[in-house]
CSV table of C-alpha atoms and ligand atoms in Angstrom, one decimal:
chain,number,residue,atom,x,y,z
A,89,UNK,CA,0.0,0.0,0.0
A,90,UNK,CA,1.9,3.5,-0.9
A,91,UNK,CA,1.9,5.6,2.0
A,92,UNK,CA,-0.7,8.7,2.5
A,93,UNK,CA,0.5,11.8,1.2
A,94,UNK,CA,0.0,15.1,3.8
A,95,UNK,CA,0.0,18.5,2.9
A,96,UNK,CA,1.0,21.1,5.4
A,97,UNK,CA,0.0,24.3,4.0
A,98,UNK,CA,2.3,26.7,6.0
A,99,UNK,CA,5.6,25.9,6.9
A,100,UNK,CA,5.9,28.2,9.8
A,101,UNK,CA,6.3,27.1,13.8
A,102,UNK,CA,3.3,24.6,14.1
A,103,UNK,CA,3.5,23.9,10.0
A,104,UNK,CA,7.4,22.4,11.1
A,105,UNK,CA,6.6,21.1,14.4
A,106,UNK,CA,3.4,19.1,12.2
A,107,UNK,CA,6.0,18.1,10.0
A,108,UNK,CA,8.4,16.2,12.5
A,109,UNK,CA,5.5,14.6,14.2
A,110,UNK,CA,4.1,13.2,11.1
A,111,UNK,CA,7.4,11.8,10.6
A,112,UNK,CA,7.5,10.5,14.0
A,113,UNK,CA,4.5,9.1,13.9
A,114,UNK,CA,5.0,7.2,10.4
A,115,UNK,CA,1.1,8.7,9.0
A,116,UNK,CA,2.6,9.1,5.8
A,117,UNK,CA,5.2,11.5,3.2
A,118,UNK,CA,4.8,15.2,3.5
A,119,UNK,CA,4.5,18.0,1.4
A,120,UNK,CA,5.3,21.3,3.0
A,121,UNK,CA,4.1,24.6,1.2
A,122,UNK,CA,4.3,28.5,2.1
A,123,UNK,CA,4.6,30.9,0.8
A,124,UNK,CA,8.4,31.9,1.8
A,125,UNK,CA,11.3,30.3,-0.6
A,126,UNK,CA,13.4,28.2,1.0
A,127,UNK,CA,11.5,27.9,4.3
A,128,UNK,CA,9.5,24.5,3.7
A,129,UNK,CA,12.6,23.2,1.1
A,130,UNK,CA,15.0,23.8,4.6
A,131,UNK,CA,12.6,22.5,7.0
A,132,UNK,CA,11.2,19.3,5.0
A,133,UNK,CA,15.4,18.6,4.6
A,134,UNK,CA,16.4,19.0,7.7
A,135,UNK,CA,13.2,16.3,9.0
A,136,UNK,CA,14.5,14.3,6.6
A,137,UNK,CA,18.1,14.2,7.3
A,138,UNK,CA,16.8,13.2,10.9
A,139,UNK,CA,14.9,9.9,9.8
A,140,UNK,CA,17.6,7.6,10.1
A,141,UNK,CA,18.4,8.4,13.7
A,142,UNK,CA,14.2,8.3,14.5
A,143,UNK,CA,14.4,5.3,11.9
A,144,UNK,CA,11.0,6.4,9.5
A,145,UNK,CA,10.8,5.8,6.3
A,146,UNK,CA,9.0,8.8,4.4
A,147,UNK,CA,9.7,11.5,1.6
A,148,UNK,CA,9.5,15.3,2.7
A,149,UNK,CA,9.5,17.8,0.0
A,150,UNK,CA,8.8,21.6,0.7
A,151,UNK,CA,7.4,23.9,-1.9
A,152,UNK,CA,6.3,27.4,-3.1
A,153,UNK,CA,3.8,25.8,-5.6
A,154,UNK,CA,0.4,24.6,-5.2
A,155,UNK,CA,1.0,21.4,-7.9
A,156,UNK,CA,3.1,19.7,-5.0
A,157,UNK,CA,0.3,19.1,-2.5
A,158,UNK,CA,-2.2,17.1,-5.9
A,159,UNK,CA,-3.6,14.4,-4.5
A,160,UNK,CA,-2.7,14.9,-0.7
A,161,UNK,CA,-4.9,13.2,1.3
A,162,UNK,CA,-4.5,15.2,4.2
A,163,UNK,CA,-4.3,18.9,4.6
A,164,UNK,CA,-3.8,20.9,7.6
A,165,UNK,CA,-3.4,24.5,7.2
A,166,UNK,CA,-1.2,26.8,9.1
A,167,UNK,CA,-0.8,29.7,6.5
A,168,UNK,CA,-1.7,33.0,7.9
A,169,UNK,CA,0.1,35.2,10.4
A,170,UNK,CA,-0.1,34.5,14.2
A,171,UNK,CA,-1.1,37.3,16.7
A,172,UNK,CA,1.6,39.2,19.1
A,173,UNK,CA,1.1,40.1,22.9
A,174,UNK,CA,-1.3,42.5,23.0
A,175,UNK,CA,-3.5,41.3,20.0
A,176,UNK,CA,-6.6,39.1,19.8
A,177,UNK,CA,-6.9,36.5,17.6
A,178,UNK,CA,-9.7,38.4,15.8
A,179,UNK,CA,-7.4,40.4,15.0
A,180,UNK,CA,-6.2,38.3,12.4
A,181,UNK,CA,-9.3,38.3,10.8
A,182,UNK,CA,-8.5,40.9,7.3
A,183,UNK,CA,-5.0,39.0,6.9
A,184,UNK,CA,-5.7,35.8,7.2
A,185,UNK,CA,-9.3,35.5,5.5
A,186,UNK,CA,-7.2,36.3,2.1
A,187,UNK,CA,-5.0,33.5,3.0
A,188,UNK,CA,-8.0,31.5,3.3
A,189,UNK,CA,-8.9,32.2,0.0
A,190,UNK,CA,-5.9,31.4,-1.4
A,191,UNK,CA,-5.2,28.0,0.2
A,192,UNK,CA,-8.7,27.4,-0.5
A,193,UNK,CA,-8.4,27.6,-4.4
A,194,UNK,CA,-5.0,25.5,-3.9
A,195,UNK,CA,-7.3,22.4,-1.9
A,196,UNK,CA,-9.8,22.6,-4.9
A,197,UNK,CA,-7.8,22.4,-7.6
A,198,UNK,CA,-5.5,20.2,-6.7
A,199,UNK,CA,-6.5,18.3,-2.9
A,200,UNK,CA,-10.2,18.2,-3.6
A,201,UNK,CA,-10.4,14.6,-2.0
A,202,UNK,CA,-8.7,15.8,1.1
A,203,UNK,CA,-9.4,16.3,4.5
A,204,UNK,CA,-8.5,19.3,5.5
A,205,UNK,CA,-7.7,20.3,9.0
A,206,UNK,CA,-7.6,24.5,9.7
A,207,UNK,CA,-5.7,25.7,12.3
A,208,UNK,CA,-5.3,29.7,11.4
A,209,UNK,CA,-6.4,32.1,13.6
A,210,UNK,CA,-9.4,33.4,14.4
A,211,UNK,CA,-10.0,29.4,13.9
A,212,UNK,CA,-13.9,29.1,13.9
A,213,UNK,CA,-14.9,32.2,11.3
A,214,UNK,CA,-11.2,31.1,9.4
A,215,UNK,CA,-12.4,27.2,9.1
A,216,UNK,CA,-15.6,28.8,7.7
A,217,UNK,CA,-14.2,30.7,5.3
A,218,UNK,CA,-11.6,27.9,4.4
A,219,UNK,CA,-14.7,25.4,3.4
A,220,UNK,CA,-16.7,28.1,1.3
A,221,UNK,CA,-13.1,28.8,-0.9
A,222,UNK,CA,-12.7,25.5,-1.4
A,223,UNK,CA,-15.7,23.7,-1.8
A,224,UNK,CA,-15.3,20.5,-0.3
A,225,UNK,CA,-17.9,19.0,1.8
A,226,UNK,CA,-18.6,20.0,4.8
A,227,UNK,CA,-17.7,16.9,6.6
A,228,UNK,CA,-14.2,16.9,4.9
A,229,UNK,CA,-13.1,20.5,6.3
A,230,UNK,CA,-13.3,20.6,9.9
A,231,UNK,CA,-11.4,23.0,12.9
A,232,UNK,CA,-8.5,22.2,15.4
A,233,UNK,CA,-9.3,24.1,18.2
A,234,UNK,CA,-11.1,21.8,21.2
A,235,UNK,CA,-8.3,19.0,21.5
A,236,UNK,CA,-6.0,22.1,21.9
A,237,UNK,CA,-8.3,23.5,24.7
A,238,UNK,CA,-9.5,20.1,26.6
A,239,UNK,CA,-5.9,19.3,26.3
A,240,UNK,CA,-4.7,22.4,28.5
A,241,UNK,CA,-7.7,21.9,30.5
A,242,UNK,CA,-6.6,18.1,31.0
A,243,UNK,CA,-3.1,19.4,32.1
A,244,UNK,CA,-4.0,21.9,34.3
A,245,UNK,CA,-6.4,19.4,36.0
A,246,UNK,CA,-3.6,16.6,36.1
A,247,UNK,CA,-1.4,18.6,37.8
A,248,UNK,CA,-4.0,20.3,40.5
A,249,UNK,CA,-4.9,16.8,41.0
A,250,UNK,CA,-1.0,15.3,41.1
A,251,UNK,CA,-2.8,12.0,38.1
A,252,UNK,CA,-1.2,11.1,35.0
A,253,UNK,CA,-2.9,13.2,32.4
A,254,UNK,CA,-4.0,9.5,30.7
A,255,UNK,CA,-6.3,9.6,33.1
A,256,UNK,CA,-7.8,12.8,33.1
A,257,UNK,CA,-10.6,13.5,30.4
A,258,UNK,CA,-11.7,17.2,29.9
A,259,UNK,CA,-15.0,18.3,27.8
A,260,UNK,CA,-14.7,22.2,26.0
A,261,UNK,CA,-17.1,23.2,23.9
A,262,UNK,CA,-17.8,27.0,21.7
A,263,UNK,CA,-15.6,28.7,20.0
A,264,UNK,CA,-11.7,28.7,20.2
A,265,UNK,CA,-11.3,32.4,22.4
A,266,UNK,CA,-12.3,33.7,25.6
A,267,UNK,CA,-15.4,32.5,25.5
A,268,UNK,CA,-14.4,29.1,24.9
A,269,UNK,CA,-16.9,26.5,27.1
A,270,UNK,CA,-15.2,23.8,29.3
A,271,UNK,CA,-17.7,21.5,31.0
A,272,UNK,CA,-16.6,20.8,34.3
A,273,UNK,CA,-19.6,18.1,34.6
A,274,UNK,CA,-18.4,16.1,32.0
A,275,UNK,CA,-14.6,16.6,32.7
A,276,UNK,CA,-13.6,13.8,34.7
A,277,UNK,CA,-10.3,11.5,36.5
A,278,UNK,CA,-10.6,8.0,35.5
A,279,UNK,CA,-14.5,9.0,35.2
A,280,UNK,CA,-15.5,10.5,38.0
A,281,UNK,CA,-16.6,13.6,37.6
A,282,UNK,CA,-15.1,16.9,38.4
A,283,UNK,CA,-18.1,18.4,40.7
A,284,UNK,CA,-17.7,15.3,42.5
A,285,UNK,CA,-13.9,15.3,43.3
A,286,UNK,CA,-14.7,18.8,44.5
A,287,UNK,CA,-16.9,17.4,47.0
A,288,UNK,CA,-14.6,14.5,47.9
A,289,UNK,CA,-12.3,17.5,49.0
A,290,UNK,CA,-9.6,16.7,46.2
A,291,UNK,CA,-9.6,20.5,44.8
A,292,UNK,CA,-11.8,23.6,45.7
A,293,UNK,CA,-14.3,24.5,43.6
A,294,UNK,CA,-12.6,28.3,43.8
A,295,UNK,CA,-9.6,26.3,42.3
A,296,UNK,CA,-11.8,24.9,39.4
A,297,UNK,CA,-12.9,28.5,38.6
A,298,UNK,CA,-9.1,29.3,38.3
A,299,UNK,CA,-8.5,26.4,36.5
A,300,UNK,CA,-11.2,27.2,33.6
A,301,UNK,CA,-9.7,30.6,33.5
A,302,UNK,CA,-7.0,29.8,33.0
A,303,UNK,CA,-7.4,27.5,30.1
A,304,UNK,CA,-9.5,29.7,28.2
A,305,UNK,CA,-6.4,32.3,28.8
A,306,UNK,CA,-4.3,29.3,27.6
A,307,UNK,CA,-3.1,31.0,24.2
A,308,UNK,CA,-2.4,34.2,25.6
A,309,UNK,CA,-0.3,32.9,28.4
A,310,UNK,CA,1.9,31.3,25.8
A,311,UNK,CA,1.9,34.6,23.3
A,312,UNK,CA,2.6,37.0,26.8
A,313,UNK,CA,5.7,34.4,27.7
A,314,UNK,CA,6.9,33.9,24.0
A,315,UNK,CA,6.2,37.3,23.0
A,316,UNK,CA,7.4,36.3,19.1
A,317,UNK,CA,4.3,34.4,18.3
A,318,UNK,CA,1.7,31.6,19.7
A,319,UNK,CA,1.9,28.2,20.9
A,320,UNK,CA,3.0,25.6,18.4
A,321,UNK,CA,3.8,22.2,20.1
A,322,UNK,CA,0.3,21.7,21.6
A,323,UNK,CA,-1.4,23.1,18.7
A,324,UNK,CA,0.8,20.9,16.3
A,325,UNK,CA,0.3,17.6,18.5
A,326,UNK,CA,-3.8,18.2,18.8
A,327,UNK,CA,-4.2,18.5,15.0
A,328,UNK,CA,-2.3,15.0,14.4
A,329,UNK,CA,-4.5,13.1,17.0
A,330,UNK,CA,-7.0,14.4,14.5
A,331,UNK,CA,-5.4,13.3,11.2
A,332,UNK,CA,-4.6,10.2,12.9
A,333,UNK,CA,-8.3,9.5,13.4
A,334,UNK,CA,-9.4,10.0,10.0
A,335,UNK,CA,-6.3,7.8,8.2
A,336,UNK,CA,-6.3,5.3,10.7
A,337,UNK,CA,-10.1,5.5,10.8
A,338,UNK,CA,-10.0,5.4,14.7
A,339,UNK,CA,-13.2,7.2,15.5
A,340,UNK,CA,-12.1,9.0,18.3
A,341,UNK,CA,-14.6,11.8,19.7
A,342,UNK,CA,-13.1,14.6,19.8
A,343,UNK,CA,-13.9,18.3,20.4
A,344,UNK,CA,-13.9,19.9,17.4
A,345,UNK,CA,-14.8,23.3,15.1
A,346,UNK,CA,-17.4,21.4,13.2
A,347,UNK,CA,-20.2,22.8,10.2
A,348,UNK,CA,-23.6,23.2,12.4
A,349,UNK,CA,-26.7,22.3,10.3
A,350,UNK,CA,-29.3,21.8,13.0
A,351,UNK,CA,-27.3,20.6,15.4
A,352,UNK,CA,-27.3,23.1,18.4
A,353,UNK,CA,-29.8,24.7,17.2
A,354,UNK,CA,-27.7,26.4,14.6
A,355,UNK,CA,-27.0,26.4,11.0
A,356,UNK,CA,-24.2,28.1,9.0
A,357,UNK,CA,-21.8,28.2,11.4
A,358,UNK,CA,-18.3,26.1,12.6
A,359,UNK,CA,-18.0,26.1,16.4
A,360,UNK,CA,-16.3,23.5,18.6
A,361,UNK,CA,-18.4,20.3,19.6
A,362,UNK,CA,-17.8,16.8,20.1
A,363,UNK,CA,-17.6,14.7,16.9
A,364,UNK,CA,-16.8,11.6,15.7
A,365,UNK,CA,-13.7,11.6,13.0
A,366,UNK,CA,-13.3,8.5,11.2
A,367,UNK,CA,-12.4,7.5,7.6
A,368,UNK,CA,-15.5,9.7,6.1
A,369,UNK,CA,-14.5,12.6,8.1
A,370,UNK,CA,-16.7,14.4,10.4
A,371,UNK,CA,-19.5,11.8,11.0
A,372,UNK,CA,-21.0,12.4,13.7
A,373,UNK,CA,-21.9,15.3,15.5
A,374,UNK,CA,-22.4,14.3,19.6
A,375,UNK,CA,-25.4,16.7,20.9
A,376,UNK,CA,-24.8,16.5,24.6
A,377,UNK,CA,-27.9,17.8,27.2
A,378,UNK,CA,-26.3,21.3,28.5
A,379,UNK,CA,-28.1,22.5,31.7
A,380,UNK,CA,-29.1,26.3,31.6
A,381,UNK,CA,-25.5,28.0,32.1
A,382,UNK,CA,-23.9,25.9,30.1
A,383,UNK,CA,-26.4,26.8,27.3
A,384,UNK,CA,-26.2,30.0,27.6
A,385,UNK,CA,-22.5,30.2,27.6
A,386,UNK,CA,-22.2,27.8,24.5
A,387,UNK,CA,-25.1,29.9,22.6
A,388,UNK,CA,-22.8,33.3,23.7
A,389,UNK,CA,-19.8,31.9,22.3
A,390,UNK,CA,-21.1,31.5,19.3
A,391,UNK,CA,-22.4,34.5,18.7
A,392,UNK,CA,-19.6,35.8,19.2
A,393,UNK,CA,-18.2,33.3,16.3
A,394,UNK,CA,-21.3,34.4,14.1
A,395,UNK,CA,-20.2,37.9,14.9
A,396,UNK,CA,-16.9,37.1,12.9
A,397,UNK,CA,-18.0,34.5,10.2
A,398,UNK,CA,-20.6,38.1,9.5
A,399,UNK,CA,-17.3,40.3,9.2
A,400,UNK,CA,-16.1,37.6,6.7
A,401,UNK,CA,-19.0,38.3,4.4
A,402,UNK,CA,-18.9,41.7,4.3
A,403,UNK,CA,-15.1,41.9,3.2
A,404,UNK,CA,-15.6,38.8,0.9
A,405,UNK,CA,-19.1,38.9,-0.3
A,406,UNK,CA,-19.1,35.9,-2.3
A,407,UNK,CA,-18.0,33.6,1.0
A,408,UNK,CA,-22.0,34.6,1.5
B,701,A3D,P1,4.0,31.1,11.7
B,701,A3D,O1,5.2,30.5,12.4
B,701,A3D,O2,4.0,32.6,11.4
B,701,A3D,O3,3.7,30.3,10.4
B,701,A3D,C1,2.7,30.8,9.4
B,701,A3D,C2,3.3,30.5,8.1
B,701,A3D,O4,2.3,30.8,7.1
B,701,A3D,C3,4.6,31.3,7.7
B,701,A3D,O5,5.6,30.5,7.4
B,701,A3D,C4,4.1,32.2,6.5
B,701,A3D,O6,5.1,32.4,5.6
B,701,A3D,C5,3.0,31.3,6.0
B,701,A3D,N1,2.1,32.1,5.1
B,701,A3D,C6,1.6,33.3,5.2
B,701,A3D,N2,0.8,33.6,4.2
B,701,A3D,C7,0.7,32.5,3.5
B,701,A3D,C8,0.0,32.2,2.3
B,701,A3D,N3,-0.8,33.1,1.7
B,701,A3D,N4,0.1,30.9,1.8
B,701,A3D,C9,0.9,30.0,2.4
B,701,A3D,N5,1.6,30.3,3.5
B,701,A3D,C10,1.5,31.5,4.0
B,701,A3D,O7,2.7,30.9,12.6
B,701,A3D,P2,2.3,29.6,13.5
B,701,A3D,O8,2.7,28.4,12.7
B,701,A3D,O9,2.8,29.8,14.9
B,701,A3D,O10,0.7,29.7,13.5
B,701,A3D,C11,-0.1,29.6,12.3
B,701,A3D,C12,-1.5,30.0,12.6
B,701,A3D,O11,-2.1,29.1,13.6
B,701,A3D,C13,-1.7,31.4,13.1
B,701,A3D,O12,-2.9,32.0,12.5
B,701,A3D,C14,-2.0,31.2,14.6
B,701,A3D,O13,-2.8,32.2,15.1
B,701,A3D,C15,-2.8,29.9,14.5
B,701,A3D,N6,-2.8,29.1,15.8
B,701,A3D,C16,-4.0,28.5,16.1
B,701,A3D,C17,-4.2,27.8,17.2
B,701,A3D,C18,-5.5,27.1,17.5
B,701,A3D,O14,-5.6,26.5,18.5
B,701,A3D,C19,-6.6,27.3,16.6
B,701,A3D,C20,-3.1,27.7,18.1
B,701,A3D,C21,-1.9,28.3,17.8
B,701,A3D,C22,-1.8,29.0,16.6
């Protein structure tokens, strides 16, 4: 069987990091693009010059032309700029919704059988906009946002709770931002859930509230620390548990910015839920019960992600 071929469209700090793990991993060749000369030629080489040490067979070829990435049957996209201390990621929303348009008319032309992972910033309105330039189906193009939060959300807990992080399961729902939703109820060590371990004294639940703040802060601790640019090692690992689940067909639930049509109560729209991701892609949307807060914080986060995908149309009316 010839090994799956993987685009990584952007060849910046996660695009690389992406790169190595795919490698690592063994999922398949690589094809890195961006827009720079000599950036994805360097990186793919030097990936490649460390396969026999890491002993994986695979070809990595980097490239400044949408041709190299025909066929891929993965994409994950990276292109865009990242935002700086002091900036939202809405921010990024004029830059990188260009971007979008470009990598979107690459995918069609020549990865129009892919599955395409988005990780550019602002992720929800950006995954959006990604699907409407490209065309592919809905189910095909899908956001990396929620394995990114539960997994902060999973650390944090593992370490309040001194448990292996294996063991600890986390739930986030909403868009990727402040507003982001994680669900103590269903957030849970070895199952039990995290209301419960507050009443079996093992944390506070003042210590809970810190711990959701802080993961929705996640990103901008990293940018304030790094000061150069965003996370890429987390963001770069979470979007390969997800590529992993569609080649391998694994059908892992995962939290995810998937295309509402109904579900929620919403249409139109890409915001993080749980879904299935198997071989077909997205297919299956989980509609959990929320209890009245959590409603109302999961129906506030996405209008705030509506509020975006709206200032998409009006700069690119045909996205409409
Ligand atoms: P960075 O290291 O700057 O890499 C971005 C790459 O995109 C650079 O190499 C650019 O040359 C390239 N690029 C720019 N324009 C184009 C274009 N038109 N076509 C192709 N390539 C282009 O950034 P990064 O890798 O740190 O981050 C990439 C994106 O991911 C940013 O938008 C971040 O905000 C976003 N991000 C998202 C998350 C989520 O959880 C959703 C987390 C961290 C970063």
């Amino acid at each position: 069987m010839a090994r799956n071929k993987i685009a990584l469209i952007g060849a910046g700090q996660i695009g690389g990091t992406l790169a190595h793990l795919v490698g690592l991993k063994q999922l398949g060749d690589v094809v890195m693009f961006d827009v720079m000369e000599g950036i994805p030629q360097g990186k793919a080489l030097d990936i490649a010059q460390s396969s026999p040490v890491n002993k994986f067979d695979a070809k990595f070829t980097g490239a400044n032309s949408y041709e190299a990435i025909e066929g891929a049957d993965v994409c994950i996209v990276t292109a865009g700029v990242p935002r700086k201390p002091g900036m939202s990621r809405d921010d990024l929303l004029d830059i990188n919704l260009k971007v979008m348009s470009q990598v979107g008319a690459g995918i069609a032309k020549y990865a129009p059988n892919a599955f395409v992972i988005c990780i550019t910033n602002p992720l929800d309105a950006m995954v959006w906009a990604l699907q409407k330039s490209c065309g592919l189906p809905q189910q095909k193009v899908v956001g990396m946002a929620g394995v990114l939060d539960s997994a902060r959300f999973r650390y944090f807990l593992a370490d309040e709770f001194n448990v292996s992080v294996e063991d600890v399961t986390a739930f986030v729902l909403g868009g990727h931002g402040d507003t982001m939703v994680p669900l103590t109820r269903y957030s849970t060590v070895a199952g039990i859930p995290v209301p419960d371990l507050v009443k079996m004294g093992w944390t506070t639940q003042a210590r809970v509230d810190e711990i959701v703040k802080r993961t929705a802060n996640g990103g901008a601790e990293i940018v304030n620390l790094l000061k150069t640019g965003s996370a890429f090692y987390a963001p770069a690992a979470s979007a390969i548990a997800m590529a992993e689940s569609y080649l391998l067909d694994k059908k892992r639930v995962l939290p995810c910015a998937a295309y509402l049509n109904g579900e929620y109560g919403m249409k139109d729209i890409y915001v993080g839920v749980p879904v299935v991701i198997g071989a077909k892609g997205v297919e299956r949307i989980v509609e959990v019960d929320l209890n009245g807060g959590e409603k109302t914080a999961f129906e506030k986060s996405a209008a705030s992600v509506q509020g975006l995908i709206e200032a998409c149309k009006k700069i690119a009316p045909t996205l409409a």
